[in-house]
Short mmCIF file of N, CA and C in Angstrom, two decimals:
data_model
loop_
_atom_site.label_atom_id
_atom_site.label_comp_id
_atom_site.label_asym_id
_atom_site.label_seq_id
_atom_site.Cartn_x
_atom_site.Cartn_y
_atom_site.Cartn_z
N MET A 1 -7.00 -12.85 -2.64
CA MET A 1 -8.11 -12.56 -3.53
C MET A 1 -8.94 -11.43 -2.94
N ALA A 2 -9.32 -10.50 -3.81
CA ALA A 2 -10.15 -9.38 -3.36
C ALA A 2 -11.56 -9.88 -3.07
N PRO A 3 -12.24 -9.27 -2.08
CA PRO A 3 -13.61 -9.68 -1.78
C PRO A 3 -14.55 -9.37 -2.94
N ARG A 4 -15.62 -10.14 -3.05
CA ARG A 4 -16.62 -9.91 -4.11
C ARG A 4 -17.26 -8.56 -3.89
N SER A 5 -17.82 -8.04 -4.96
CA SER A 5 -18.44 -6.73 -4.94
C SER A 5 -19.79 -6.83 -5.65
N PRO A 6 -20.84 -6.21 -5.09
CA PRO A 6 -22.14 -6.23 -5.78
C PRO A 6 -22.06 -5.64 -7.19
N ALA A 7 -21.29 -4.58 -7.37
CA ALA A 7 -21.17 -3.98 -8.71
C ALA A 7 -20.47 -4.94 -9.67
N VAL A 8 -19.46 -5.65 -9.20
CA VAL A 8 -18.77 -6.64 -10.05
C VAL A 8 -19.73 -7.77 -10.39
N ASP A 9 -20.55 -8.20 -9.44
CA ASP A 9 -21.53 -9.24 -9.72
C ASP A 9 -22.51 -8.78 -10.80
N VAL A 10 -22.92 -7.52 -10.76
CA VAL A 10 -23.82 -6.96 -11.79
C VAL A 10 -23.12 -7.00 -13.14
N LEU A 11 -21.87 -6.54 -13.20
CA LEU A 11 -21.13 -6.54 -14.46
C LEU A 11 -20.95 -7.96 -14.99
N ALA A 12 -20.56 -8.88 -14.13
CA ALA A 12 -20.39 -10.27 -14.56
C ALA A 12 -21.69 -10.83 -15.11
N ASP A 13 -22.81 -10.50 -14.49
CA ASP A 13 -24.11 -10.95 -14.98
C ASP A 13 -24.44 -10.33 -16.34
N ILE A 14 -24.20 -9.04 -16.49
CA ILE A 14 -24.48 -8.35 -17.76
C ILE A 14 -23.68 -8.97 -18.90
N VAL A 15 -22.41 -9.26 -18.66
CA VAL A 15 -21.55 -9.78 -19.74
C VAL A 15 -21.62 -11.30 -19.85
N GLY A 16 -22.35 -11.94 -18.94
CA GLY A 16 -22.52 -13.39 -19.02
C GLY A 16 -21.32 -14.19 -18.55
N TRP A 17 -20.53 -13.64 -17.63
CA TRP A 17 -19.35 -14.36 -17.12
C TRP A 17 -19.72 -15.10 -15.85
N SER A 18 -19.48 -16.41 -15.84
CA SER A 18 -19.75 -17.20 -14.64
C SER A 18 -18.57 -18.08 -14.27
N GLY A 19 -17.48 -17.98 -15.00
CA GLY A 19 -16.31 -18.81 -14.72
C GLY A 19 -15.41 -18.19 -13.67
N SER A 20 -14.15 -18.57 -13.74
CA SER A 20 -13.14 -18.03 -12.84
C SER A 20 -11.93 -17.61 -13.65
N PRO A 21 -11.24 -16.57 -13.22
CA PRO A 21 -10.00 -16.21 -13.91
C PRO A 21 -8.97 -17.31 -13.72
N LYS A 22 -8.18 -17.56 -14.75
CA LYS A 22 -7.10 -18.55 -14.64
C LYS A 22 -5.89 -17.96 -13.94
N TRP A 23 -5.83 -16.64 -13.87
CA TRP A 23 -4.70 -15.97 -13.26
C TRP A 23 -5.22 -14.86 -12.36
N LEU A 24 -4.76 -14.84 -11.13
CA LEU A 24 -5.17 -13.81 -10.17
C LEU A 24 -3.98 -12.90 -9.86
N PRO A 25 -4.16 -11.61 -10.03
CA PRO A 25 -3.08 -10.68 -9.71
C PRO A 25 -2.70 -10.76 -8.23
N ASP A 26 -1.45 -10.51 -7.95
CA ASP A 26 -0.99 -10.41 -6.57
C ASP A 26 -1.05 -8.93 -6.20
N TRP A 27 -2.14 -8.54 -5.56
CA TRP A 27 -2.38 -7.13 -5.27
C TRP A 27 -1.36 -6.57 -4.28
N ARG A 28 -0.82 -7.40 -3.41
CA ARG A 28 0.20 -6.90 -2.47
C ARG A 28 1.41 -6.38 -3.24
N ILE A 29 1.85 -7.13 -4.25
CA ILE A 29 3.00 -6.71 -5.05
C ILE A 29 2.67 -5.43 -5.82
N THR A 30 1.54 -5.44 -6.50
CA THR A 30 1.15 -4.29 -7.31
C THR A 30 1.05 -3.03 -6.47
N GLU A 31 0.38 -3.12 -5.34
CA GLU A 31 0.20 -1.95 -4.48
C GLU A 31 1.50 -1.53 -3.81
N ARG A 32 2.35 -2.49 -3.49
CA ARG A 32 3.65 -2.15 -2.91
C ARG A 32 4.50 -1.38 -3.92
N LEU A 33 4.49 -1.82 -5.19
CA LEU A 33 5.26 -1.14 -6.22
C LEU A 33 4.73 0.26 -6.49
N LEU A 34 3.41 0.44 -6.42
CA LEU A 34 2.82 1.76 -6.61
C LEU A 34 3.00 2.64 -5.38
N GLY A 35 3.01 2.03 -4.22
CA GLY A 35 3.09 2.80 -2.98
C GLY A 35 1.75 3.31 -2.51
N LEU A 36 0.67 2.75 -3.06
CA LEU A 36 -0.68 3.11 -2.62
C LEU A 36 -1.64 1.98 -2.96
N SER A 37 -2.81 2.02 -2.34
CA SER A 37 -3.85 1.02 -2.59
C SER A 37 -4.63 1.39 -3.83
N LEU A 38 -5.12 0.37 -4.52
CA LEU A 38 -5.96 0.56 -5.70
C LEU A 38 -7.43 0.43 -5.31
N PRO A 39 -8.34 0.92 -6.16
CA PRO A 39 -9.77 0.81 -5.85
C PRO A 39 -10.22 -0.64 -5.67
N ASP A 40 -11.06 -0.85 -4.65
CA ASP A 40 -11.54 -2.19 -4.33
C ASP A 40 -12.31 -2.83 -5.48
N ASP A 41 -13.11 -2.03 -6.22
CA ASP A 41 -13.91 -2.63 -7.29
C ASP A 41 -13.03 -3.14 -8.42
N TYR A 42 -11.92 -2.47 -8.71
CA TYR A 42 -10.98 -2.92 -9.73
C TYR A 42 -10.35 -4.25 -9.31
N LYS A 43 -9.93 -4.33 -8.06
CA LYS A 43 -9.34 -5.58 -7.57
C LYS A 43 -10.37 -6.70 -7.56
N ALA A 44 -11.60 -6.40 -7.14
CA ALA A 44 -12.66 -7.41 -7.14
C ALA A 44 -12.97 -7.86 -8.57
N LEU A 45 -12.98 -6.90 -9.50
CA LEU A 45 -13.27 -7.24 -10.90
C LEU A 45 -12.26 -8.24 -11.45
N LEU A 46 -10.97 -7.94 -11.31
CA LEU A 46 -9.95 -8.81 -11.88
C LEU A 46 -9.74 -10.09 -11.07
N SER A 47 -10.36 -10.16 -9.91
CA SER A 47 -10.35 -11.41 -9.13
C SER A 47 -11.59 -12.24 -9.44
N THR A 48 -12.53 -11.68 -10.23
CA THR A 48 -13.79 -12.36 -10.56
C THR A 48 -13.90 -12.64 -12.05
N VAL A 49 -13.59 -11.63 -12.87
CA VAL A 49 -13.69 -11.73 -14.33
C VAL A 49 -12.28 -11.53 -14.88
N PRO A 50 -11.82 -12.43 -15.77
CA PRO A 50 -10.45 -12.27 -16.27
C PRO A 50 -10.30 -11.07 -17.19
N ALA A 51 -9.05 -10.71 -17.43
CA ALA A 51 -8.74 -9.64 -18.37
C ALA A 51 -9.44 -9.92 -19.68
N GLY A 52 -9.85 -8.84 -20.35
CA GLY A 52 -10.54 -9.01 -21.62
C GLY A 52 -10.97 -7.69 -22.19
N LYS A 53 -11.87 -7.78 -23.17
CA LYS A 53 -12.32 -6.59 -23.89
C LYS A 53 -13.81 -6.41 -23.67
N TYR A 54 -14.20 -5.19 -23.30
CA TYR A 54 -15.59 -4.85 -23.00
C TYR A 54 -16.17 -4.02 -24.15
N ALA A 55 -17.36 -4.43 -24.62
CA ALA A 55 -18.11 -3.72 -25.66
C ALA A 55 -17.29 -3.50 -26.92
N GLY A 56 -16.34 -4.38 -27.17
CA GLY A 56 -15.53 -4.29 -28.37
C GLY A 56 -14.58 -3.11 -28.38
N THR A 57 -14.40 -2.45 -27.25
CA THR A 57 -13.55 -1.26 -27.25
C THR A 57 -12.58 -1.17 -26.07
N VAL A 58 -13.03 -1.38 -24.83
CA VAL A 58 -12.15 -1.22 -23.68
C VAL A 58 -11.42 -2.52 -23.39
N ARG A 59 -10.09 -2.46 -23.45
CA ARG A 59 -9.26 -3.62 -23.13
C ARG A 59 -8.70 -3.43 -21.73
N LEU A 60 -9.08 -4.35 -20.87
CA LEU A 60 -8.63 -4.33 -19.48
C LEU A 60 -7.65 -5.46 -19.28
N ASN A 61 -6.41 -5.12 -18.96
CA ASN A 61 -5.37 -6.10 -18.69
C ASN A 61 -4.99 -6.01 -17.22
N ALA A 62 -4.86 -7.15 -16.61
CA ALA A 62 -4.43 -7.18 -15.21
C ALA A 62 -2.93 -6.96 -15.14
N PRO A 63 -2.44 -6.44 -14.02
CA PRO A 63 -0.99 -6.40 -13.84
C PRO A 63 -0.45 -7.82 -14.04
N THR A 64 0.59 -7.95 -14.84
CA THR A 64 1.09 -9.27 -15.19
C THR A 64 2.53 -9.45 -14.79
N ARG A 65 3.06 -10.59 -15.12
CA ARG A 65 4.46 -10.88 -14.84
C ARG A 65 5.37 -10.37 -15.94
N THR A 66 4.83 -9.68 -16.95
CA THR A 66 5.69 -9.05 -17.95
C THR A 66 6.10 -7.69 -17.41
N GLY A 67 7.13 -7.12 -17.98
CA GLY A 67 7.66 -5.87 -17.41
C GLY A 67 8.22 -6.20 -16.04
N TYR A 68 7.67 -5.60 -15.03
CA TYR A 68 8.05 -5.94 -13.66
C TYR A 68 6.90 -6.73 -13.06
N GLU A 69 7.22 -7.66 -12.20
CA GLU A 69 6.18 -8.53 -11.64
C GLU A 69 5.13 -7.70 -10.92
N GLY A 70 3.90 -7.81 -11.40
CA GLY A 70 2.79 -7.14 -10.74
C GLY A 70 2.75 -5.64 -10.92
N ASP A 71 3.50 -5.08 -11.85
CA ASP A 71 3.62 -3.64 -11.97
C ASP A 71 2.63 -3.08 -12.99
N LEU A 72 1.59 -2.41 -12.51
CA LEU A 72 0.57 -1.81 -13.36
C LEU A 72 1.18 -0.75 -14.27
N LEU A 73 2.15 0.00 -13.78
CA LEU A 73 2.77 1.04 -14.59
C LEU A 73 3.64 0.47 -15.70
N ALA A 74 4.29 -0.68 -15.47
CA ALA A 74 5.08 -1.31 -16.54
C ALA A 74 4.15 -1.78 -17.65
N LEU A 75 2.96 -2.21 -17.31
CA LEU A 75 1.99 -2.66 -18.30
C LEU A 75 1.61 -1.50 -19.22
N HIS A 76 1.62 -0.30 -18.70
CA HIS A 76 1.24 0.90 -19.45
C HIS A 76 2.42 1.88 -19.60
N ARG A 77 3.62 1.35 -19.74
CA ARG A 77 4.83 2.17 -19.78
C ARG A 77 4.76 3.27 -20.85
N GLU A 78 4.34 2.92 -22.08
CA GLU A 78 4.28 3.91 -23.16
C GLU A 78 3.27 5.01 -22.84
N VAL A 79 2.16 4.63 -22.21
CA VAL A 79 1.14 5.61 -21.84
C VAL A 79 1.73 6.60 -20.84
N MET A 80 2.43 6.08 -19.84
CA MET A 80 3.02 6.97 -18.84
C MET A 80 4.06 7.89 -19.47
N LEU A 81 4.85 7.37 -20.41
CA LEU A 81 5.84 8.22 -21.08
C LEU A 81 5.15 9.29 -21.91
N SER A 82 4.02 8.95 -22.53
CA SER A 82 3.32 9.93 -23.36
C SER A 82 2.75 11.09 -22.54
N LEU A 83 2.52 10.87 -21.26
CA LEU A 83 2.03 11.95 -20.40
C LEU A 83 3.12 12.99 -20.12
N LYS A 84 4.36 12.60 -20.40
CA LYS A 84 5.50 13.49 -20.11
C LYS A 84 6.22 13.90 -21.39
N ASP A 85 5.56 13.79 -22.55
CA ASP A 85 6.24 13.99 -23.84
C ASP A 85 6.35 15.44 -24.29
N GLY A 86 6.11 16.38 -23.44
CA GLY A 86 6.27 17.77 -23.80
C GLY A 86 4.96 18.53 -23.90
N ARG A 87 3.89 17.89 -24.38
CA ARG A 87 2.59 18.56 -24.39
C ARG A 87 2.07 18.56 -22.97
N LYS A 88 1.57 19.67 -22.52
CA LYS A 88 1.10 19.79 -21.14
C LYS A 88 -0.31 19.22 -21.01
N PRO A 89 -0.46 18.02 -20.40
CA PRO A 89 -1.80 17.48 -20.19
C PRO A 89 -2.50 18.26 -19.06
N PRO A 90 -3.83 18.18 -19.02
CA PRO A 90 -4.56 18.90 -17.97
C PRO A 90 -4.42 18.25 -16.59
N TYR A 91 -3.75 17.11 -16.52
CA TYR A 91 -3.55 16.40 -15.25
C TYR A 91 -2.09 16.02 -15.12
N ALA A 92 -1.63 15.92 -13.90
CA ALA A 92 -0.27 15.43 -13.64
C ALA A 92 -0.24 13.91 -13.79
N ALA A 93 0.94 13.37 -13.97
CA ALA A 93 1.12 11.93 -14.05
C ALA A 93 1.58 11.40 -12.69
N PHE A 94 1.09 10.22 -12.31
CA PHE A 94 1.57 9.54 -11.12
C PHE A 94 3.07 9.33 -11.29
N PRO A 95 3.92 9.51 -10.30
CA PRO A 95 3.65 9.47 -8.87
C PRO A 95 3.24 10.79 -8.25
N GLN A 96 3.19 11.86 -9.05
CA GLN A 96 2.66 13.11 -8.50
C GLN A 96 1.18 12.90 -8.17
N LEU A 97 0.75 13.46 -7.03
CA LEU A 97 -0.65 13.35 -6.61
C LEU A 97 -1.24 14.73 -6.46
N PRO A 98 -2.44 14.99 -6.94
CA PRO A 98 -3.20 14.04 -7.74
C PRO A 98 -2.51 13.81 -9.09
N GLY A 99 -2.61 12.55 -9.53
CA GLY A 99 -1.95 12.17 -10.79
C GLY A 99 -2.64 10.99 -11.43
N LEU A 100 -2.39 10.83 -12.71
CA LEU A 100 -3.04 9.79 -13.50
C LEU A 100 -2.33 8.45 -13.38
N ILE A 101 -3.13 7.39 -13.16
CA ILE A 101 -2.65 6.01 -13.19
C ILE A 101 -3.49 5.29 -14.24
N PRO A 102 -2.86 4.74 -15.30
CA PRO A 102 -3.63 4.05 -16.33
C PRO A 102 -4.13 2.69 -15.85
N TRP A 103 -5.35 2.33 -16.29
CA TRP A 103 -5.88 1.01 -15.94
C TRP A 103 -6.47 0.27 -17.13
N ALA A 104 -6.66 0.93 -18.26
CA ALA A 104 -7.21 0.26 -19.45
C ALA A 104 -6.94 1.12 -20.68
N THR A 105 -7.11 0.51 -21.84
CA THR A 105 -7.04 1.22 -23.11
C THR A 105 -8.37 1.04 -23.84
N PHE A 106 -8.62 1.90 -24.83
CA PHE A 106 -9.81 1.69 -25.66
C PHE A 106 -9.44 1.97 -27.11
N ASP A 107 -10.22 1.35 -28.04
CA ASP A 107 -9.87 1.52 -29.44
C ASP A 107 -11.06 1.89 -30.33
N HIS A 108 -12.20 2.23 -29.76
CA HIS A 108 -13.34 2.64 -30.59
C HIS A 108 -13.99 3.87 -30.00
N PRO A 109 -14.28 4.88 -30.75
CA PRO A 109 -14.09 4.96 -32.19
C PRO A 109 -12.68 5.39 -32.60
N MET A 110 -11.95 6.07 -31.74
CA MET A 110 -10.63 6.55 -32.14
C MET A 110 -9.50 5.85 -31.38
N GLY A 111 -9.69 5.59 -30.13
CA GLY A 111 -8.65 4.98 -29.32
C GLY A 111 -8.17 5.92 -28.24
N GLY A 112 -7.59 5.33 -27.20
CA GLY A 112 -7.06 6.12 -26.10
C GLY A 112 -6.85 5.29 -24.86
N GLU A 113 -6.79 5.98 -23.73
CA GLU A 113 -6.51 5.33 -22.46
C GLU A 113 -7.51 5.76 -21.40
N LEU A 114 -7.66 4.89 -20.41
CA LEU A 114 -8.47 5.19 -19.23
C LEU A 114 -7.54 5.22 -18.02
N PHE A 115 -7.75 6.23 -17.18
CA PHE A 115 -6.93 6.43 -15.99
C PHE A 115 -7.83 6.59 -14.77
N TRP A 116 -7.21 6.46 -13.61
CA TRP A 116 -7.79 7.01 -12.40
C TRP A 116 -7.07 8.33 -12.15
N LEU A 117 -7.78 9.29 -11.61
CA LEU A 117 -7.12 10.49 -11.10
C LEU A 117 -6.90 10.22 -9.62
N ALA A 118 -5.72 9.67 -9.33
CA ALA A 118 -5.38 9.20 -7.99
C ALA A 118 -4.94 10.35 -7.10
N ASP A 119 -5.34 10.27 -5.85
CA ASP A 119 -4.84 11.19 -4.83
C ASP A 119 -4.53 10.37 -3.59
N ASP A 120 -4.16 11.03 -2.52
CA ASP A 120 -3.81 10.27 -1.32
C ASP A 120 -5.04 10.00 -0.44
N GLY A 121 -6.22 10.25 -0.97
CA GLY A 121 -7.46 9.95 -0.26
C GLY A 121 -7.94 8.54 -0.58
N ASP A 122 -9.22 8.32 -0.42
CA ASP A 122 -9.84 7.01 -0.62
C ASP A 122 -9.79 6.62 -2.09
N PRO A 123 -9.07 5.52 -2.45
CA PRO A 123 -8.99 5.12 -3.85
C PRO A 123 -10.35 4.73 -4.44
N ASN A 124 -11.31 4.39 -3.58
CA ASN A 124 -12.64 4.03 -4.08
C ASN A 124 -13.42 5.25 -4.56
N LYS A 125 -12.86 6.44 -4.37
CA LYS A 125 -13.51 7.67 -4.83
C LYS A 125 -12.76 8.33 -5.98
N TRP A 126 -11.72 7.67 -6.50
CA TRP A 126 -10.98 8.22 -7.62
C TRP A 126 -11.87 8.24 -8.87
N PRO A 127 -11.96 9.37 -9.56
CA PRO A 127 -12.73 9.39 -10.81
C PRO A 127 -11.95 8.73 -11.95
N VAL A 128 -12.69 8.33 -12.97
CA VAL A 128 -12.10 7.79 -14.20
C VAL A 128 -11.88 8.96 -15.16
N VAL A 129 -10.72 8.99 -15.78
CA VAL A 129 -10.38 10.01 -16.77
C VAL A 129 -10.05 9.28 -18.07
N ALA A 130 -10.64 9.75 -19.17
CA ALA A 130 -10.37 9.19 -20.49
C ALA A 130 -9.58 10.19 -21.31
N ARG A 131 -8.61 9.69 -22.07
CA ARG A 131 -7.84 10.51 -23.01
C ARG A 131 -7.91 9.84 -24.36
N SER A 132 -8.39 10.56 -25.37
CA SER A 132 -8.46 9.99 -26.71
C SER A 132 -7.14 10.19 -27.44
N ALA A 133 -6.97 9.45 -28.52
CA ALA A 133 -5.73 9.51 -29.30
C ALA A 133 -5.48 10.90 -29.87
N ASP A 134 -6.54 11.70 -30.03
CA ASP A 134 -6.35 13.04 -30.57
C ASP A 134 -6.11 14.09 -29.47
N GLY A 135 -5.97 13.63 -28.21
CA GLY A 135 -5.62 14.53 -27.11
C GLY A 135 -6.78 15.15 -26.37
N ASN A 136 -8.00 14.70 -26.63
CA ASN A 136 -9.15 15.19 -25.87
C ASN A 136 -9.28 14.40 -24.57
N TRP A 137 -9.85 15.06 -23.56
CA TRP A 137 -9.96 14.48 -22.22
C TRP A 137 -11.40 14.55 -21.74
N GLU A 138 -11.80 13.56 -20.92
CA GLU A 138 -13.08 13.56 -20.22
C GLU A 138 -12.86 13.01 -18.81
N GLU A 139 -13.57 13.56 -17.86
CA GLU A 139 -13.53 13.05 -16.49
C GLU A 139 -14.92 12.58 -16.11
N CYS A 140 -15.00 11.35 -15.57
CA CYS A 140 -16.28 10.76 -15.14
C CYS A 140 -16.17 10.44 -13.67
N ASP A 141 -17.08 10.94 -12.89
CA ASP A 141 -17.03 10.73 -11.44
C ASP A 141 -17.69 9.40 -11.08
N VAL A 142 -17.11 8.30 -11.60
CA VAL A 142 -17.59 6.95 -11.33
C VAL A 142 -16.39 6.03 -11.15
N SER A 143 -16.65 4.86 -10.60
CA SER A 143 -15.60 3.86 -10.44
C SER A 143 -15.34 3.16 -11.78
N ALA A 144 -14.27 2.40 -11.85
CA ALA A 144 -13.95 1.65 -13.06
C ALA A 144 -15.07 0.68 -13.42
N VAL A 145 -15.61 -0.03 -12.43
CA VAL A 145 -16.67 -1.00 -12.70
C VAL A 145 -17.95 -0.31 -13.14
N ALA A 146 -18.33 0.80 -12.49
CA ALA A 146 -19.52 1.54 -12.91
C ALA A 146 -19.32 2.07 -14.34
N PHE A 147 -18.12 2.47 -14.68
CA PHE A 147 -17.80 2.93 -16.03
C PHE A 147 -18.04 1.80 -17.03
N LEU A 148 -17.54 0.60 -16.73
CA LEU A 148 -17.71 -0.54 -17.64
C LEU A 148 -19.16 -0.96 -17.75
N ILE A 149 -19.90 -0.92 -16.64
CA ILE A 149 -21.33 -1.26 -16.68
C ILE A 149 -22.05 -0.29 -17.62
N ALA A 150 -21.80 1.00 -17.49
CA ALA A 150 -22.45 1.98 -18.36
C ALA A 150 -22.04 1.76 -19.82
N LEU A 151 -20.79 1.42 -20.06
CA LEU A 151 -20.32 1.17 -21.42
C LEU A 151 -21.04 0.00 -22.06
N VAL A 152 -21.06 -1.15 -21.38
CA VAL A 152 -21.68 -2.34 -22.00
C VAL A 152 -23.19 -2.20 -22.12
N ARG A 153 -23.80 -1.37 -21.29
CA ARG A 153 -25.24 -1.11 -21.41
C ARG A 153 -25.54 -0.03 -22.45
N GLY A 154 -24.49 0.57 -23.03
CA GLY A 154 -24.69 1.63 -24.01
C GLY A 154 -25.17 2.93 -23.40
N LYS A 155 -24.88 3.14 -22.11
CA LYS A 155 -25.35 4.32 -21.40
C LYS A 155 -24.21 5.19 -20.87
N LEU A 156 -23.03 5.03 -21.43
CA LEU A 156 -21.89 5.82 -20.99
C LEU A 156 -21.97 7.20 -21.64
N PRO A 157 -22.08 8.25 -20.83
CA PRO A 157 -22.17 9.60 -21.41
C PRO A 157 -20.79 10.10 -21.81
N SER A 158 -20.28 9.61 -22.94
CA SER A 158 -18.94 9.97 -23.38
C SER A 158 -18.95 10.40 -24.84
N LYS A 159 -18.12 11.36 -25.14
CA LYS A 159 -17.90 11.76 -26.52
C LYS A 159 -16.64 11.10 -27.07
N LEU A 160 -15.88 10.44 -26.21
CA LEU A 160 -14.61 9.87 -26.62
C LEU A 160 -14.66 8.38 -26.94
N LEU A 161 -15.55 7.63 -26.29
CA LEU A 161 -15.62 6.21 -26.56
C LEU A 161 -17.05 5.72 -26.48
N THR A 162 -17.34 4.76 -27.33
CA THR A 162 -18.67 4.16 -27.41
C THR A 162 -18.51 2.67 -27.63
N PRO A 163 -19.55 1.89 -27.34
CA PRO A 163 -19.49 0.47 -27.67
C PRO A 163 -19.31 0.29 -29.18
N LYS A 164 -18.53 -0.69 -29.56
CA LYS A 164 -18.35 -0.99 -30.98
C LYS A 164 -19.61 -1.71 -31.47
N PRO A 165 -20.26 -1.20 -32.52
CA PRO A 165 -21.49 -1.84 -33.01
C PRO A 165 -21.29 -3.32 -33.33
N GLY A 166 -22.19 -4.15 -32.82
CA GLY A 166 -22.15 -5.58 -33.09
C GLY A 166 -21.17 -6.37 -32.25
N ALA A 167 -20.37 -5.70 -31.44
CA ALA A 167 -19.38 -6.40 -30.61
C ALA A 167 -20.06 -7.03 -29.40
N PRO A 168 -19.53 -8.16 -28.92
CA PRO A 168 -20.09 -8.74 -27.70
C PRO A 168 -19.82 -7.83 -26.50
N ALA A 169 -20.63 -7.98 -25.47
CA ALA A 169 -20.47 -7.18 -24.26
C ALA A 169 -19.10 -7.42 -23.63
N TYR A 170 -18.57 -8.63 -23.79
CA TYR A 170 -17.29 -8.98 -23.16
C TYR A 170 -16.68 -10.15 -23.91
N ARG A 171 -15.37 -10.13 -24.03
CA ARG A 171 -14.64 -11.27 -24.58
C ARG A 171 -13.38 -11.44 -23.75
N THR A 172 -13.22 -12.62 -23.14
CA THR A 172 -12.05 -12.88 -22.31
C THR A 172 -10.79 -12.99 -23.17
N SER A 173 -9.68 -12.62 -22.60
CA SER A 173 -8.39 -12.83 -23.27
C SER A 173 -7.56 -13.86 -22.52
N GLN A 174 -8.15 -14.52 -21.51
CA GLN A 174 -7.36 -15.46 -20.72
C GLN A 174 -7.01 -16.73 -21.47
N ASP A 175 -7.71 -17.03 -22.57
CA ASP A 175 -7.42 -18.25 -23.31
C ASP A 175 -6.58 -18.01 -24.56
N LEU A 176 -6.16 -16.77 -24.76
CA LEU A 176 -5.31 -16.47 -25.91
C LEU A 176 -3.91 -17.00 -25.67
N PRO A 177 -3.19 -17.38 -26.75
CA PRO A 177 -1.81 -17.83 -26.58
C PRO A 177 -0.97 -16.77 -25.88
N GLY A 178 -0.18 -17.19 -24.92
CA GLY A 178 0.69 -16.29 -24.18
C GLY A 178 0.03 -15.60 -23.01
N ALA A 179 -1.28 -15.87 -22.78
CA ALA A 179 -1.96 -15.25 -21.64
C ALA A 179 -1.34 -15.78 -20.34
N PRO A 180 -1.22 -14.93 -19.32
CA PRO A 180 -0.58 -15.37 -18.08
C PRO A 180 -1.42 -16.38 -17.32
N ASN A 181 -0.76 -17.15 -16.51
CA ASN A 181 -1.45 -18.04 -15.59
C ASN A 181 -0.70 -18.03 -14.27
N ASN A 182 -1.25 -18.65 -13.27
CA ASN A 182 -0.62 -18.58 -11.95
C ASN A 182 0.64 -19.41 -11.81
N THR A 183 0.98 -20.16 -12.85
CA THR A 183 2.24 -20.91 -12.79
C THR A 183 3.40 -20.08 -13.30
N GLY A 184 3.11 -18.89 -13.86
CA GLY A 184 4.16 -18.03 -14.38
C GLY A 184 4.57 -18.39 -15.79
N ARG A 185 3.88 -19.35 -16.42
CA ARG A 185 4.20 -19.74 -17.79
C ARG A 185 3.22 -19.17 -18.78
#
């Protein structure tokens, strides 16, 4: 389990989460498959608050046992393929470094993906990059958790995604049918 983080505690408080995730990612497997470490706040977040949807728009899914066990890239396979579909994105795709690693999707107002711009330096300093469905890009020099805090507070300086009006700050997906658990069922 990843250590707790003050930023994750702030986010959990903002969204009203006080429970425990029913399923904890195996970060050793995920990081071994990637060949690099992931940001500490992301690991702390998914070890504290289960996968779910933030502000009615950002869907955060933990690496699961679908695709390949613990494989973050298998979870976002179509996204990774779309980065190589012939249109030249402004960033390279992982495993090239610096390169994009997807960590979430969003669906309001238009939809798209959230990435880290990963390099071989400190993963806790990787910026968040957003790509909208229409091919526009934004780079935010914040961590994934700081990004989510700004989103649910309605203070995210983005032209690509906004909180969905009337949506709750957070809704867990751990109780949906087919959601993973630590028994593998």
